[in-house]
Coordinates of C-alpha atoms and ligand atoms in Angstrom, one line a residue:
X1 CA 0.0 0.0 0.0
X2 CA 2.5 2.4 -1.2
X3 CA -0.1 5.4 -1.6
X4 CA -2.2 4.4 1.3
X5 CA -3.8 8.0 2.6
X6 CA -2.6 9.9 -0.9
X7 CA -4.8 11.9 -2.7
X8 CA -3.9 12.3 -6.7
X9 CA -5.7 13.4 -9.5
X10 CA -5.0 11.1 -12.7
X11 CA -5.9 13.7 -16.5
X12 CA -5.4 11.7 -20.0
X13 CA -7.9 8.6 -18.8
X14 CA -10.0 8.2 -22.1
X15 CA -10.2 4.6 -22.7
X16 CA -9.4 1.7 -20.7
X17 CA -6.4 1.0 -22.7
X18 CA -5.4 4.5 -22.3
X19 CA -1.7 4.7 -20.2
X20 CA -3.5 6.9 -17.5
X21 CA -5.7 4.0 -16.8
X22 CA -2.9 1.5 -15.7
X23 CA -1.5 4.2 -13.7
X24 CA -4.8 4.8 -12.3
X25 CA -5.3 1.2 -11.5
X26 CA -2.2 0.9 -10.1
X27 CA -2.1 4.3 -7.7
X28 CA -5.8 2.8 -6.6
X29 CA -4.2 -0.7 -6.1
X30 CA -1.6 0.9 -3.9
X31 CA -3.7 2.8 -1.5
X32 CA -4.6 6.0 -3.1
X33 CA -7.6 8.1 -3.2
X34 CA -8.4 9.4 -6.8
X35 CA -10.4 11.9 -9.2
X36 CA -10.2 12.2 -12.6
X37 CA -10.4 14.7 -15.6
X38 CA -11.8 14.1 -19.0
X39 CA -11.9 16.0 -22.1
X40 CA -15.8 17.0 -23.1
X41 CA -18.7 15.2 -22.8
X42 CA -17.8 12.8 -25.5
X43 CA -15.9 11.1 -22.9
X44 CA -17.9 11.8 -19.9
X45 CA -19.3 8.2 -19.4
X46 CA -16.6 6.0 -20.3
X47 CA -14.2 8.0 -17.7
X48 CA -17.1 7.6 -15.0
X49 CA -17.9 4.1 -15.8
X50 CA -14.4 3.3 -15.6
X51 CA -13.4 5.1 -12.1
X52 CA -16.4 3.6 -10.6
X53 CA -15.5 0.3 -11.4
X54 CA -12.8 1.1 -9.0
X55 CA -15.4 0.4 -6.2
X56 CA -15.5 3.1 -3.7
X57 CA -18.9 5.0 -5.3
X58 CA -18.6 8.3 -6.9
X59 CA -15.5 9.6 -7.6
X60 CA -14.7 12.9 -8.4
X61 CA -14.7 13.9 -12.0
X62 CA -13.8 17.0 -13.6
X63 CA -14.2 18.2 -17.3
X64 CA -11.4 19.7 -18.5
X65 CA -9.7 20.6 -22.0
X66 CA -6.5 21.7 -20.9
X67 CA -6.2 24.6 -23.6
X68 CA -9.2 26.2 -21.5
X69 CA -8.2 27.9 -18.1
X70 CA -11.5 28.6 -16.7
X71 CA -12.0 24.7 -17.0
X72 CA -8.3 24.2 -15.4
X73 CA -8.9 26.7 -12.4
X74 CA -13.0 25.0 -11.8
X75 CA -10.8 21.7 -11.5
X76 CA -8.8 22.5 -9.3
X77 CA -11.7 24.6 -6.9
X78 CA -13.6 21.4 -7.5
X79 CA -10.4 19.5 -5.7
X80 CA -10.3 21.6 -3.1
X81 CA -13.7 21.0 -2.1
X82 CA -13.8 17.4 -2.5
X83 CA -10.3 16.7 -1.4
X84 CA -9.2 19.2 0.4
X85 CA -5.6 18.6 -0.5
X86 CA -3.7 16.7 -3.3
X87 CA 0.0 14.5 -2.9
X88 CA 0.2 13.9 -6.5
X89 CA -1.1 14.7 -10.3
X90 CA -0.7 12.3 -13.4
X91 CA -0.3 14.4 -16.6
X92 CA -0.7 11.8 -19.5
X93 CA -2.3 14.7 -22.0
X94 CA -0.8 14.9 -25.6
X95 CA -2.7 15.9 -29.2
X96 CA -1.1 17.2 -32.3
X97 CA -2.7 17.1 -35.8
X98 CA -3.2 14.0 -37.5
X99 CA -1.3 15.6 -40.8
X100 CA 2.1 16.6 -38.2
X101 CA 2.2 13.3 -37.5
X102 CA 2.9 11.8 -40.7
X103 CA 5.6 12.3 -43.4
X104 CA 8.4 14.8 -42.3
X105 CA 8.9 17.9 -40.1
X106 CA 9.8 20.4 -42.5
X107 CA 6.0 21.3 -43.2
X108 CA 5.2 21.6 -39.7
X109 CA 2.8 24.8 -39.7
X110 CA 2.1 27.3 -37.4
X111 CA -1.0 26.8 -35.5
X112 CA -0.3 23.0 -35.9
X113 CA 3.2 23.5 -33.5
X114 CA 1.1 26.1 -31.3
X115 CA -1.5 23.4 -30.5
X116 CA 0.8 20.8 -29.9
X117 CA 2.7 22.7 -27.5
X118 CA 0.1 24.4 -25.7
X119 CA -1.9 20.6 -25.3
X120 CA 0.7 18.1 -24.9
X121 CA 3.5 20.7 -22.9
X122 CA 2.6 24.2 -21.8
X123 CA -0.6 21.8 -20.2
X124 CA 1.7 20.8 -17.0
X125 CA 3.2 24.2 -16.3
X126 CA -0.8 25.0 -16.0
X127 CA -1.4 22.3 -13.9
X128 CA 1.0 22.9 -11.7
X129 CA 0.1 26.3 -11.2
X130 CA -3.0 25.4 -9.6
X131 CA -2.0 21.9 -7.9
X132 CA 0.6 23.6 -6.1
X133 CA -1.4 25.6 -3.2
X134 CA -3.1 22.3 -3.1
X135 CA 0.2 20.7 -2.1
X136 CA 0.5 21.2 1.3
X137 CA 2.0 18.7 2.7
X138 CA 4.5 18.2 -0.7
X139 CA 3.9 16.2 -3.2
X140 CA 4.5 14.6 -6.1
X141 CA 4.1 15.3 -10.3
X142 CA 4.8 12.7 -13.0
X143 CA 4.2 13.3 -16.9
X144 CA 4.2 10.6 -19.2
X145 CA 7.1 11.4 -22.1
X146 CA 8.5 9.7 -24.9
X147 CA 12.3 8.9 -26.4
X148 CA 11.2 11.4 -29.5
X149 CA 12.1 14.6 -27.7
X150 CA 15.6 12.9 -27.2
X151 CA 16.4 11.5 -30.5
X152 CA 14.7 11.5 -33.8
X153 CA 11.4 9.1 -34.3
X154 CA 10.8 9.1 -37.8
X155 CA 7.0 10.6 -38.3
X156 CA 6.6 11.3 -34.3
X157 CA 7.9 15.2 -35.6
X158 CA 6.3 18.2 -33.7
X159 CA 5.7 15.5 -31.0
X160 CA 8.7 15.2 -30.5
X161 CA 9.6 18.9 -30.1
X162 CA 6.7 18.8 -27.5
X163 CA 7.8 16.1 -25.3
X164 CA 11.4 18.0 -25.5
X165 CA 9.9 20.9 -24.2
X166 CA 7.5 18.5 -21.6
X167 CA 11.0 17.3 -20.7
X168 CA 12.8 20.9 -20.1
X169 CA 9.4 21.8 -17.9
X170 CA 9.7 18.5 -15.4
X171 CA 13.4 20.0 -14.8
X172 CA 12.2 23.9 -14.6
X173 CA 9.4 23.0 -12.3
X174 CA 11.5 20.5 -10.4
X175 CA 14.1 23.1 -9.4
X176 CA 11.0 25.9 -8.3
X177 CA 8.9 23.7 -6.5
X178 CA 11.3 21.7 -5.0
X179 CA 11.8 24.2 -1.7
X180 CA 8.4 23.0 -1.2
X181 CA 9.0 19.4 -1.0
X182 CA 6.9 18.9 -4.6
X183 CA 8.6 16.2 -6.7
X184 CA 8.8 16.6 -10.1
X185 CA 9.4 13.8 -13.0
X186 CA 9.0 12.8 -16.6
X187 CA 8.1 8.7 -17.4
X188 CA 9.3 7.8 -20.9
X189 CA 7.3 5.2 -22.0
X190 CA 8.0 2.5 -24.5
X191 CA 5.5 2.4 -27.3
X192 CA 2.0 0.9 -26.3
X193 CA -0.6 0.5 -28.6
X194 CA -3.9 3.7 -27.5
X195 CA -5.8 5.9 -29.3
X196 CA -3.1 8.6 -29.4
X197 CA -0.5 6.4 -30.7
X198 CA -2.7 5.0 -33.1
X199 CA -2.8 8.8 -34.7
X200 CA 0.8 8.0 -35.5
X201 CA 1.7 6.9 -39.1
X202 CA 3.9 3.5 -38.6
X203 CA 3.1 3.0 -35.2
X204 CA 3.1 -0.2 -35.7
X205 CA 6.4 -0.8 -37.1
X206 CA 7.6 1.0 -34.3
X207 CA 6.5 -1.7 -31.7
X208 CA 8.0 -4.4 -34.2
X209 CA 11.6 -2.4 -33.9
X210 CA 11.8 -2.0 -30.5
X211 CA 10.1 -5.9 -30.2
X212 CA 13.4 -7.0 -32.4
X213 CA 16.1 -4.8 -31.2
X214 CA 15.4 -3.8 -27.4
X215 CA 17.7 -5.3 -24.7
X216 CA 14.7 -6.9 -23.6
X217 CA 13.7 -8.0 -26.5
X218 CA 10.2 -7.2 -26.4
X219 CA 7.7 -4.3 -25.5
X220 CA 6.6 -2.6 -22.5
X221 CA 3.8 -4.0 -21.0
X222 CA 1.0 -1.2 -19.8
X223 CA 0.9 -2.6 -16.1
X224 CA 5.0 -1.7 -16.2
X225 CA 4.1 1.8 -16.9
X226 CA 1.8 2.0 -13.8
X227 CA 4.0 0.0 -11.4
X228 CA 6.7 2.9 -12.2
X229 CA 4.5 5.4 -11.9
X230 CA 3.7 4.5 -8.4
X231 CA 6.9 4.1 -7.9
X232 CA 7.7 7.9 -8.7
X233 CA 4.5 9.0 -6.9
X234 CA 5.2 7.4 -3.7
X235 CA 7.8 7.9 -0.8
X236 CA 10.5 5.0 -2.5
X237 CA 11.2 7.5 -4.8
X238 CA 11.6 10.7 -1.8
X239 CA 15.4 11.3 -3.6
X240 CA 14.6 11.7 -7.0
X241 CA 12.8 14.9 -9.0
X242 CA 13.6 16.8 -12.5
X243 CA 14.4 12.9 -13.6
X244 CA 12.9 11.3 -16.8
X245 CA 13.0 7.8 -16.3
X246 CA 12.6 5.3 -19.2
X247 CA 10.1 2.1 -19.0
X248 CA 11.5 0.7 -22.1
X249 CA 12.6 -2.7 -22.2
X250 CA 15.9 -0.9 -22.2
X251 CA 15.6 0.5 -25.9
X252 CA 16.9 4.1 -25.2
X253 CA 20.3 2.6 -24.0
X254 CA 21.1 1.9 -27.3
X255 CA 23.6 3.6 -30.3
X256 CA 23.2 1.2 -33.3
Ligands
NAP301 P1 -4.7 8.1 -24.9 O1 -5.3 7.0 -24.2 O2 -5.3 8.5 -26.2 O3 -4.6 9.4 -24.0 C1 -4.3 10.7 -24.4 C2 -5.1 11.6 -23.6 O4 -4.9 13.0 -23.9 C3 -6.6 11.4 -24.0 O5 -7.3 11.2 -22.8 C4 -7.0 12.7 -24.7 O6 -8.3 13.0 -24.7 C5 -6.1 13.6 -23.9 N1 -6.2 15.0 -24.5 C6 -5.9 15.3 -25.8 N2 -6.1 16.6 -25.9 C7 -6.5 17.1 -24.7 C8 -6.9 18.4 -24.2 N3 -6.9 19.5 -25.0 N4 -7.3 18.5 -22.9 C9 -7.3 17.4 -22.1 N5 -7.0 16.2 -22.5 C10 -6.6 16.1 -23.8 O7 -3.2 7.8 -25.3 P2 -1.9 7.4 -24.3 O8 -0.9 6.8 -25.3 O9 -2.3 6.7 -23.1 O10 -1.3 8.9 -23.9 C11 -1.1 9.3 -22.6 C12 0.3 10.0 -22.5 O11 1.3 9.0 -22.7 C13 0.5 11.0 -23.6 O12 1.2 12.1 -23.0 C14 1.4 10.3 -24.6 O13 2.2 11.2 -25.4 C15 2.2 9.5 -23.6 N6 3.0 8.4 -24.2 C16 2.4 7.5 -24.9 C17 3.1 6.4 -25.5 C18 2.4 5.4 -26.3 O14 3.1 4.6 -27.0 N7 1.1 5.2 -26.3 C19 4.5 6.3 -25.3 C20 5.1 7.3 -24.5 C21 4.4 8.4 -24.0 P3 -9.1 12.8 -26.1 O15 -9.1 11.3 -26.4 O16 -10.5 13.3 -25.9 O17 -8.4 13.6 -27.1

């Protein structure tokens, strides 16, 4: 029962084979008390019928697109009414256009890098913002990242650039928040097959690369992802913040 008493609020939950959901059954395995986000109405009912098949009645559920931040500050009010105060946030949020994510970077337009950045990385920084006051007794902040903002992915472009800049944030907001005993850290996942990966031309192939090549010779497993997770929410990880740690099989450890 690592995160037996916590309280944590899990975003990026929109189907159950979305990353946020292993992480949330993981954090709820371990002990912790949990509410959720979820982006419009569209997505109301399957984020509700999933966290109350967790089994503890209602939880609370917030709507919020994170480009809006009158729904980010009514999250966060909501939280401090129902909770009172939070030890940790998930942020598992990313989006680009479809057409970004296919063919090469070069074309990469305007808007289409301004959405991606504001979604899948200004998004923490905003979250943060708010969570903090919450945080009163410290706490702790994970983001779910991916090897393209270290090294080129073919096709994963702007993403990429995004999850670089996700990356630079954990270690910015690490070093500010850090006086306050708030723990901050990126999770680079291996590939695993959701909806947002599926928006990425050659997905597929990529899982069959790192399959063939990784020291482990195989994928990630979803469950992994949340046993770390919980890991980097909870006290057995009270040393280490601005870190990205890889759940990769081992495949960023690699030159040729
Ligand atoms: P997912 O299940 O599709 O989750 C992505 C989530 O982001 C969805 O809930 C999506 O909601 C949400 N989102 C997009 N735009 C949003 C906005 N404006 N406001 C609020 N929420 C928004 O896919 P996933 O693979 O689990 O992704 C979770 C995180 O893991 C992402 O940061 C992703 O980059 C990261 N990651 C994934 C992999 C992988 O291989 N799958 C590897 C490494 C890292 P909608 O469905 O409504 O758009």
């Amino acid at each position: 029962m690592l995160l037996q008493g916590k309280k944590g609020l899990i975003t990026g939950v929109a189907n159950k084979r979305s990353i946020a959901w292993a992480i949330a059954q993981a954090a709820h395995r371990e002990g912790a008390q949990l509410a959720f986000t979820y982006q419009g109405e569209r997505l109301k009912e399957s984020v509700a019928e999933l966290a109350n098949s967790l089994g503890e009645g209602t939880l609370p559920l917030f709507e919020c697109d994170v480009s809006s931040d009158s729904q980010l500050d009514s999250v966060f009010g909501g939280l401090k009414e129902s909770f009172g105060r939070l030890d940790f946030f998930v942020h598992a949020i990313a989006f680009a256009k479809r057409e970004e994510l296919e063919g090469e970077f070069v074309p990469t337009s305007r808007e289409g890098y301004r959405l991606a950045l504001d979604i899948s990385s200004y998004s923490l920084t905003a979250l943060a913002q708010r969570a903090v006051p919450l945080m009163t007794e410290g706490g702790s902040i994970v983001a779910l990242t991916y090897y393209g903002a270290e090294k080129v992915i073919p096709r994963y472009n702007v993403m990429g650039v995004a999850k670089a800049a996700l990356e630079a944030s954990v270690r910015y907001l690490a070093f500010d928040l850090g006086p306050k005993k708030i723990r901050v850290n990126g999770l680079s996942s291996g590939p695993v097959q959701t909806l947002a990966a599926r928006g990425i031309s050659g997905f597929t192939d990529m899982m069959k690369i790192v399959e063939s090549r990784a020291p482990l010779r195989r994928n990630v497993e979803i469950a992994e992802v949340g046993n770390a997770a919980v890991f980097l929410l909870s006290p057995l990880s009270s040393g280490i913040t601005g870190e990205i740690l890889h759940v990769d099989c081992g495949y960023n450890i690699l030159g040729m």
